[in-house]
Steps between C-alpha positions, in 0.01 A plus 500: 500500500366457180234320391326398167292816388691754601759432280380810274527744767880348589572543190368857481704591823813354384513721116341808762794566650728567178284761373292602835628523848825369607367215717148415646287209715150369426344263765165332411271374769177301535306321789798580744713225225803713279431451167780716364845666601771670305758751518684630188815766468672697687455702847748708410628480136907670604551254756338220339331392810176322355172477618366248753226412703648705776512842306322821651319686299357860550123500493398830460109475444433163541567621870175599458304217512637391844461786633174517394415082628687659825235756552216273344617275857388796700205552301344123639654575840242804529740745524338743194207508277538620117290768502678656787634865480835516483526719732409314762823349525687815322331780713692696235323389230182661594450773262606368184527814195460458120704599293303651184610645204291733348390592105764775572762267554476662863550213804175541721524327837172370635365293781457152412189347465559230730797420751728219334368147651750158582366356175606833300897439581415123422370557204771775385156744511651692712631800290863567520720256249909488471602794346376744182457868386187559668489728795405198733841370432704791484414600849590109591769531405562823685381353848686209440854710456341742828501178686846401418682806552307514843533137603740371295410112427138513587243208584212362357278642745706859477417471146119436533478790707674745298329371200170575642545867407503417102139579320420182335446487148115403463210382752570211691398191314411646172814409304782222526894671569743311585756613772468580863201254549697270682700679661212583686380143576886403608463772758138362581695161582686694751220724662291184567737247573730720723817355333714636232418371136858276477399283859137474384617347184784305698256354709178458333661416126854415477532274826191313430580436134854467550622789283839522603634739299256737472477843689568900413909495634756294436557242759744163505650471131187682346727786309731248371228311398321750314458511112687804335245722293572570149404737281480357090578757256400518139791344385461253718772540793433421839558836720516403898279742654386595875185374651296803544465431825772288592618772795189369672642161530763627713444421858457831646269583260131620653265503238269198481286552168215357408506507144882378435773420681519131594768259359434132466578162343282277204471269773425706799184696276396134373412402880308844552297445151447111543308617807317760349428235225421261803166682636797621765622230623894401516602131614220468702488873639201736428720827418191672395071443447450321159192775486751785566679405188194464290432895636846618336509330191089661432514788220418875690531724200185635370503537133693872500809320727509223290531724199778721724633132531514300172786500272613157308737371737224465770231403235195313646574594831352734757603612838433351861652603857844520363517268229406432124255289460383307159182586423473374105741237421380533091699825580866271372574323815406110586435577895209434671259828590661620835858426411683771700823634572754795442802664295807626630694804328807281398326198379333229789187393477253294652188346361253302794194279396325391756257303314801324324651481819821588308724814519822632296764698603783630247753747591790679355627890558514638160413909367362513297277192637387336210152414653304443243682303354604298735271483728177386324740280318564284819154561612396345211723247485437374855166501473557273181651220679262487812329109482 
């Protein structure tokens, strides 16, 4: 489907995939109507199988911000308040250390000044990121490998608990890291909703908007289905590469993350953000409070986050309950102030504007990603061609 004025970003899409990834999909969408579709290159470049509507693509953070709508549902059911201690729900949680490091260079571990609250692992406040030097992620990484050579493949909620042990690396809320934030809040889903993550989504998300082929394992013709990753080198070849966390797509797999690990289609993520563009509503169906949406996509770094935050591919935008949100358009992007939306690790994206009610999602599985360059490119280009 392609109509008039996005011929620029068609055009874009169809040169990106000579010199970018080996295939991609775009899908535009405003007032419930499709303004735009297309799919360009390959799924997998050795077996020439090209890319359709139909191809799977892994998410990897922009499972984030349905995880995050997920637990928002809860939120306007009652079931937790922001400023609740995590602990309440993590009794494990309650006596949160700091990790300092001294003028010595010595690692001090303190009480913190506050337990972490709901909006903390929101907000990615909470102190512990993915991975670094610091001592806060060294001994992550140690519990982590405890927990595996005890349990073997371990849970979300096995993983929460263990975690709980690791001295965080500031005061709650006083800086933005992000990491094991949503973990948290994907385990919250489960604590007050009494169901595991993957059936809360099935049934609150995926049935309702009729995401077929979306979920954490492989089900039906899913692996078949699903785009090969490439790596692009210097030169320019196009290395096949493993998902990074493709062995969770296997259906014995346990873990249900919060932060990454769902797989879905253009399509499929077009329903979920054309409702979230909707003030919640799909085909007649209230999925979630117009209000509640409004709530997410509000800014809740204070001027030190926002600085722990910026960097120029998320120019002009702050931080809500999960999601960037635009907060000066002058910053080089022609959205509307409360545009929101997320970035996966191998290249989807997905830009919301309510007050447009228009959304984008592009997707391809590419390392390195190309974001920037891609991204605010059909962002921008979109946006260009809304009436």
């Amino acid at each position: 489907l392609h109509m008039g004025s996005f011929i620029y970003l068609d055009d874009f899409l169809k040169e990106h995939v000579k010199n970018g990834p080996a295939g991609c999909g775009c899908a535009v969408v405003q007032n419930d109507e499709l303004l735009y579709e297309g799919y360009y290159g390959y799924a997998d470049l050795e077996k020439k199988k090209i890319i359709t509507p139909d191809t799977v693509y892994r998410q990897f953070s922009t499972t984030k911000v349905i995880i995050c709508t997920a637990a928002m549902m809860l939120f306007e059911r009652g079931r937790f308040l922001m400023d609740d201690p995590l602990y309440e729900y993590f009794p494990e949680w309650k006596d949160t250390m700091v990790a300092d490091t001294g003028e010595d260079g010595g690692i001090y571990i303190r009480a913190a000044k506050r337990p972490i609250q709901i909006r903390d692992c929101f907000s990615m406040a909470m102190g512990i990121g993915y991975g670094g030097e610091d001592y806060t992620h060294q001994m992550m990484e140690k519990v982590r490998r405890n927990l595996a050579e005890t349990v073997g493949d371990y849970t979300l909620r096995q993983d929460i608990y263990a975690m709980s042990q690791v001295p965080v690396r500031f005061d709650p809320g006083t800086h933005f890291l992000y990491g094991f934030g949503h973990e948290l809040v994907a385990g919250l889903i489960e604590v007050v909703s009494g169901k595991k993550v993957s059936d809360f989504l099935q049934s609150e998300l995926f049935e309702p908007l009729e995401m077929n082929s979306t979920g954490y394992r492989y089900f039906g013709d899913i692996r078949e289905r699903m785009v090969t990753p490439y790596s692009r080198r210097e030169d320019g070849s196009m290395i096949p590469v493993k998902g990074m966390f493709d062995h969770r797509h296997e259906p014995d797999a346990k873990y249900e993350a919060g932060g990454a690990g769902l797989f879905s289609t253009v399509r499929d993520y077009l329903n979920f953000s054309q409702m979230m563009a909707c003030g919640g509503v799909y085909k007649g169906r209230n999925i979630i409070g117009r209000k509640t949406i409004d709530l997410m996509r509000t800014n809740q770094l204070n001027e030190q986050q926002l600085k722990d935050f910026s960097g120029s591919y998320l120019a002009g935008y702050g931080y809500g309950y999960g999601v960037r949100t635009m907060l000066s358009p002058g910053s080089g992007s022609n959205t509307s102030v409360g545009e929101f939306g997320w970035t996966g690790y191998m290249g989807t994206y997905i830009a919301i504007d309510p007050s447009e009610k228009a959304a984008v999602v592009y997707m391809h599985n590419l390392e390195p990603n190309m974001e920037e360059y891609t991204h605010h490119r059909v962002r921008n280009m979109a946006f260009g061609a809304l009436k």
